[in-house]
Coordinates of C-alpha atoms in Angstrom, one line a residue:
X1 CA 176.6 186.7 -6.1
X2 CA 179.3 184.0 -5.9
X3 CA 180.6 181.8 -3.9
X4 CA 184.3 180.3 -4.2
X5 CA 185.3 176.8 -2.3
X6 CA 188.0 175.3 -1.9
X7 CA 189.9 172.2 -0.6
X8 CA 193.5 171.4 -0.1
X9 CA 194.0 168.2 0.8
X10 CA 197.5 166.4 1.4
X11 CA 198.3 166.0 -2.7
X12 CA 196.3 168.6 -4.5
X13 CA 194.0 171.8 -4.4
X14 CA 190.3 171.6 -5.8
X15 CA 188.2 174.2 -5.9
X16 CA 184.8 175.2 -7.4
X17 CA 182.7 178.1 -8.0
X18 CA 179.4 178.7 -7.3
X19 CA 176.6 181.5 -8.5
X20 CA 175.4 181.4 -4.9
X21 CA 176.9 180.1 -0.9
X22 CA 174.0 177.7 -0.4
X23 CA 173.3 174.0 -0.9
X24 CA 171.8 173.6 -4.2
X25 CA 173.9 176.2 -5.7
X26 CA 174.5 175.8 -9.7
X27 CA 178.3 175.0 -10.5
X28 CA 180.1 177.7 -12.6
X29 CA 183.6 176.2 -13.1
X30 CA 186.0 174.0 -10.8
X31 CA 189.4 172.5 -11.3
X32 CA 192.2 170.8 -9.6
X33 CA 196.0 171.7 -8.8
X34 CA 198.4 170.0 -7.7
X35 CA 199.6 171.3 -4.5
X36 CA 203.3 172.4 -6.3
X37 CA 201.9 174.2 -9.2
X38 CA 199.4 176.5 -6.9
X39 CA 201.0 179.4 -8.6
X40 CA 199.4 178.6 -11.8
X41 CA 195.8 179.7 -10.9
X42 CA 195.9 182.8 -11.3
X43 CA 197.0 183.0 -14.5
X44 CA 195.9 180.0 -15.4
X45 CA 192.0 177.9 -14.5
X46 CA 190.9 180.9 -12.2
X47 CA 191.9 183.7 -15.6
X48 CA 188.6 184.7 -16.8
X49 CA 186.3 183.6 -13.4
X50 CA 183.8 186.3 -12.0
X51 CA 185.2 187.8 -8.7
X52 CA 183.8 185.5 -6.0
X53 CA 181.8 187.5 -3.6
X54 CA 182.6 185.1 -0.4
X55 CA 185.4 182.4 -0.4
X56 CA 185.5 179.5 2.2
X57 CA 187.9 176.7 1.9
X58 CA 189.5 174.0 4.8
X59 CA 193.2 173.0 4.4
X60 CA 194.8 170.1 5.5
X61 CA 198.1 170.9 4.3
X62 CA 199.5 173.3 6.8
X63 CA 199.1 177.1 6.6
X64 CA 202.0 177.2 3.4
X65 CA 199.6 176.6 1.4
X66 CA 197.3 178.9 3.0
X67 CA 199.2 181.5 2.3
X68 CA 200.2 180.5 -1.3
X69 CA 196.7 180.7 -2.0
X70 CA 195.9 184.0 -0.8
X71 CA 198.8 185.5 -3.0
X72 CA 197.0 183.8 -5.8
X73 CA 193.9 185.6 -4.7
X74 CA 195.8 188.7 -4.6
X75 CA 196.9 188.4 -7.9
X76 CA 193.4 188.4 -9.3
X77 CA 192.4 191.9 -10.7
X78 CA 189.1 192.6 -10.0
X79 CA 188.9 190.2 -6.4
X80 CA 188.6 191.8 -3.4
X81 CA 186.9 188.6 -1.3
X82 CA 188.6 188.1 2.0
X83 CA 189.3 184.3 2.5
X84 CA 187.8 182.8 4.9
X85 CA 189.2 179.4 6.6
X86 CA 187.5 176.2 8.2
X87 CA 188.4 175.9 11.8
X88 CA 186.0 173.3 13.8
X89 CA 184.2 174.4 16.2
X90 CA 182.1 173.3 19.4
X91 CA 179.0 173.3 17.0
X92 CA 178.0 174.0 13.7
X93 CA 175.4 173.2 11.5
X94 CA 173.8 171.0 12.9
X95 CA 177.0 168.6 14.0
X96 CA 178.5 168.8 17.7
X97 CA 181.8 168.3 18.2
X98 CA 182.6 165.3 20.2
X99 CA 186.9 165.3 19.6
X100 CA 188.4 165.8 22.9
X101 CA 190.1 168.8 22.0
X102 CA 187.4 170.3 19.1
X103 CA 189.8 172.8 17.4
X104 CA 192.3 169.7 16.4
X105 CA 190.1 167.9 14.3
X106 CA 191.1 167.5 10.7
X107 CA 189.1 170.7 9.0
X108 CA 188.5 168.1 5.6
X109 CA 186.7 165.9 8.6
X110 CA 184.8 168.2 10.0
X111 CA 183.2 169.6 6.3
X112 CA 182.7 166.6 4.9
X113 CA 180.6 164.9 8.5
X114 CA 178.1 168.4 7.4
X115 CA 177.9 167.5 4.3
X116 CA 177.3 164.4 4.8
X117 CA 174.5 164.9 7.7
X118 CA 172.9 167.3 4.9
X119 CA 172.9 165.2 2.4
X120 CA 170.8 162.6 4.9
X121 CA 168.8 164.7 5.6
X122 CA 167.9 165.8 2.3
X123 CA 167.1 161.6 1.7
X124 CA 164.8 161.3 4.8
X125 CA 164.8 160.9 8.7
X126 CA 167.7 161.1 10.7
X127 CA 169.9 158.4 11.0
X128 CA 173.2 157.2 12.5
X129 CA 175.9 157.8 9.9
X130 CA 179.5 156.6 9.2
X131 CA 181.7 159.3 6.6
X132 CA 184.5 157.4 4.8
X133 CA 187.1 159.9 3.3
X134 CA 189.6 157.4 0.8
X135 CA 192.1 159.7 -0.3
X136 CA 195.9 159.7 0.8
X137 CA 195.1 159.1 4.2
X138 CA 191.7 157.0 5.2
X139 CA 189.0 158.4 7.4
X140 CA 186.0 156.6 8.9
X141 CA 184.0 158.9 11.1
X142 CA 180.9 158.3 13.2
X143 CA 177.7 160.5 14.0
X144 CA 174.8 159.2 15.8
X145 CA 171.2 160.2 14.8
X146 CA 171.1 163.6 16.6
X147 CA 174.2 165.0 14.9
X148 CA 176.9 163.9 17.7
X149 CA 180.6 163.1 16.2
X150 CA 181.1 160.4 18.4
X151 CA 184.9 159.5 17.1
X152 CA 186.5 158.4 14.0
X153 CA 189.3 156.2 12.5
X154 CA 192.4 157.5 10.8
X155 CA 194.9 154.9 8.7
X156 CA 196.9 155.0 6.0
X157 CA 195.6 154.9 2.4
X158 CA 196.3 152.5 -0.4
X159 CA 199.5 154.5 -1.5
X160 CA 201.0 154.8 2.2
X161 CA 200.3 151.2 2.7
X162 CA 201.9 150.0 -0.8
X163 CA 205.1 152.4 0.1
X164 CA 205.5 151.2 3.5
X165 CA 205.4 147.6 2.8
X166 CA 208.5 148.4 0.2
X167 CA 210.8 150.6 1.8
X168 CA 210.6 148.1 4.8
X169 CA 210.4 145.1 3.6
X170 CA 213.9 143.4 1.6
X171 CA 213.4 142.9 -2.1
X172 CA 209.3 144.0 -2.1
X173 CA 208.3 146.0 -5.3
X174 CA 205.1 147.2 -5.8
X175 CA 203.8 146.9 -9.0
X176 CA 199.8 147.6 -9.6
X177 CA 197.9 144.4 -8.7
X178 CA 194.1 143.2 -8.3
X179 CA 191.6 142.8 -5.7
X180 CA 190.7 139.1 -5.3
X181 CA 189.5 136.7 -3.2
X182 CA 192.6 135.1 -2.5
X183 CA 195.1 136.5 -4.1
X184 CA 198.0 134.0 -5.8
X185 CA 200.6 136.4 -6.4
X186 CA 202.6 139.2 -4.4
X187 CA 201.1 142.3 -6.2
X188 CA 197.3 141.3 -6.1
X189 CA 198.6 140.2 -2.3
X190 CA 200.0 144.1 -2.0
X191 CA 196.6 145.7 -3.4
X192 CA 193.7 143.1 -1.7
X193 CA 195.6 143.6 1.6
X194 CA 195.1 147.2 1.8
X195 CA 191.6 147.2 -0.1
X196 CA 190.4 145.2 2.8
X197 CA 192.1 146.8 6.1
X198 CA 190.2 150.0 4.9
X199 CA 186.9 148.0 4.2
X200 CA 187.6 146.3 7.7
X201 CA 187.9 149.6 9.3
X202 CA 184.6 150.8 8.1
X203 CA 182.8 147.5 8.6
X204 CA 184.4 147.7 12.2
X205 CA 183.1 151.4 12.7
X206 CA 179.6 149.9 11.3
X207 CA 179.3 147.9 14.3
X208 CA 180.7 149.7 16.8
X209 CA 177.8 152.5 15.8
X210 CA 175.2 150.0 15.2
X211 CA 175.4 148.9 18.6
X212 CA 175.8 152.5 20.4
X213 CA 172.6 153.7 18.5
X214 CA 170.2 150.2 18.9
X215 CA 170.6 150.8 22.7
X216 CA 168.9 154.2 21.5
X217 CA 166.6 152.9 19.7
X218 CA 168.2 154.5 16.8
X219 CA 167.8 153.5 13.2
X220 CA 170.3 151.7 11.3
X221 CA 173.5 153.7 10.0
X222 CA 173.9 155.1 6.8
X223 CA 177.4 155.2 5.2
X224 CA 178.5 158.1 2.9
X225 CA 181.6 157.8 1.2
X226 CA 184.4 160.0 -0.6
X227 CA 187.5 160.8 -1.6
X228 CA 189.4 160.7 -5.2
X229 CA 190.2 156.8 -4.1
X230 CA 186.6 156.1 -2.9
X231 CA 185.4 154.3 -6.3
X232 CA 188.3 151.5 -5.7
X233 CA 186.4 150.6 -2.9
X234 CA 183.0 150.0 -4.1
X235 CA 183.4 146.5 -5.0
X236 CA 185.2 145.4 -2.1
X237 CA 182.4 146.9 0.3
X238 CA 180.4 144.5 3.6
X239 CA 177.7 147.5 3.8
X240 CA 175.3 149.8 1.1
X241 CA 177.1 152.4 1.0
X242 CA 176.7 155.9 -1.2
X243 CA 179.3 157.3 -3.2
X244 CA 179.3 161.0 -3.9
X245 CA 181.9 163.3 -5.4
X246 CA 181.6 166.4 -4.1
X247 CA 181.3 166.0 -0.1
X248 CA 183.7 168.4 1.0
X249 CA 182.0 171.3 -1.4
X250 CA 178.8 170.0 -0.1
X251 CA 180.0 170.8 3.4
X252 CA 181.4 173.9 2.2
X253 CA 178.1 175.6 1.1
X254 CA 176.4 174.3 4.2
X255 CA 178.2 176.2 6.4
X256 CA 178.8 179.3 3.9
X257 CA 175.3 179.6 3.8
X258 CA 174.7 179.1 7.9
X259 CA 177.3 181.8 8.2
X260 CA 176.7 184.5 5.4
X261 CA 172.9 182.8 4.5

């Protein structure tokens, strides 16, 4: 029995393999693609896998790609899995849907706000959380204590920022700077700016939740972050935070094994 997941975010496709769809589940293989060379997996990191026996994946990159992958899929002798896609819902596992129109939400959202309220729960009591994606855009989403998504943040990531600042702004290049406290030149200006508007959005979601869930009598939040970007932001931080690598596959196998379980 295996279980394949997979995640296509704005820049690339990962994916992982599982021996089982359940939390816990021992890692096989995984890999990343960029999203223009999708046609190289099947004759490329997926040549030589064991035929998954379920597939789940979300996709944030429009239904393209959806259909790029499936061909891949198709390609593979031996696979006969029908994939399956992330579409939020009303409800599942455990986490109710609070967008005003459910089915909108970001899929990558939705999966990693599971595997985030799993992985809490896994630690201990229930608490209020805040789920910080950092990858090419920035996500800062909110769940109080019973499981509710109360609302969330979107804004631009570190890259977006850095390119927008250039192409409007006369004679501005963006070379790589540091984070610092006060920045003395334009390029550690450039990088400290954005580092801290993302860590201002999460300390602002912080407070926004820790004041919601005191009035019921709630304990304070925990904040889960991800996101290939997420380490950049450990050190520029207000709150404890916890950094994990994986959320969106955690997510996945939450609700693989709700579903198919």
């Amino acid at each position: 029995m295996t279980f394949l997941a997979i995640d296509i975010g704005n820049t690339r496709l990962k994916w992982a393999m599982y021996d089982d769809y359940r939390p816990g589940a021992a890692l096989l293989a995984h890999g990343a693609e960029f999203l223009e060379h999708i046609e190289r997996l099947a004759e490329g990191c997926w040549a030589g896998l064991p035929a998954p026996t379920r597939m789940l994946g979300c996709v944030v990159a429009g239904d393209t790609a959806k259909r790029r992958v499936h061909d891949q899929i198709e390609l593979m002798l031996g696979w006969h899995v029908e994939p399956q896609w992330v579409v939020p819902a009303q409800e599942e596992a455990g986490v109710a849907n609070g967008y005003d129109h459910p089915s909108r939400l970001g899929a990558d959202r939705w999966v990693a706000m599971i595997g985030a309220r799993h992985q809490m729960l896994q630690q201990g009591p229930a608490r209020p959380l805040i789920v910080v994606m950092v990858g090419t855009a920035v996500t800062v989403d909110a769940l109080d204590a019973d499981g509710n998504f109360l609302g969330g943040l979107i804004i631009p990531g570190h890259g977006i920022m850095l390119r927008a600042l250039e192409g409007g702004t006369a004679g501005l290049h963006v070379p790589t700077g540091e984070v610092k406290l006060f920045p003395k030149n334009t390029s550690d200006a450039l990088t400290s700016g954005g580092t801290y508007a993302i860590a201002g959005a999460v300390e602002r979601m912080y407070q926004h939740l820790s004041t919601h869930c005191q009035a019921k009598h709630q304990a304070d939040p925990l904040c889960i972050m991800a996101g290939g970007a997420g380490w950049k932001m450990a050190p520029s931080m207000t709150r404890p935070f916890q950094l994990l690598d994986n959320l969106i596959f955690d997510g996945l196998l939450v609700m693989a094994h709700k579903r198919w379980g």
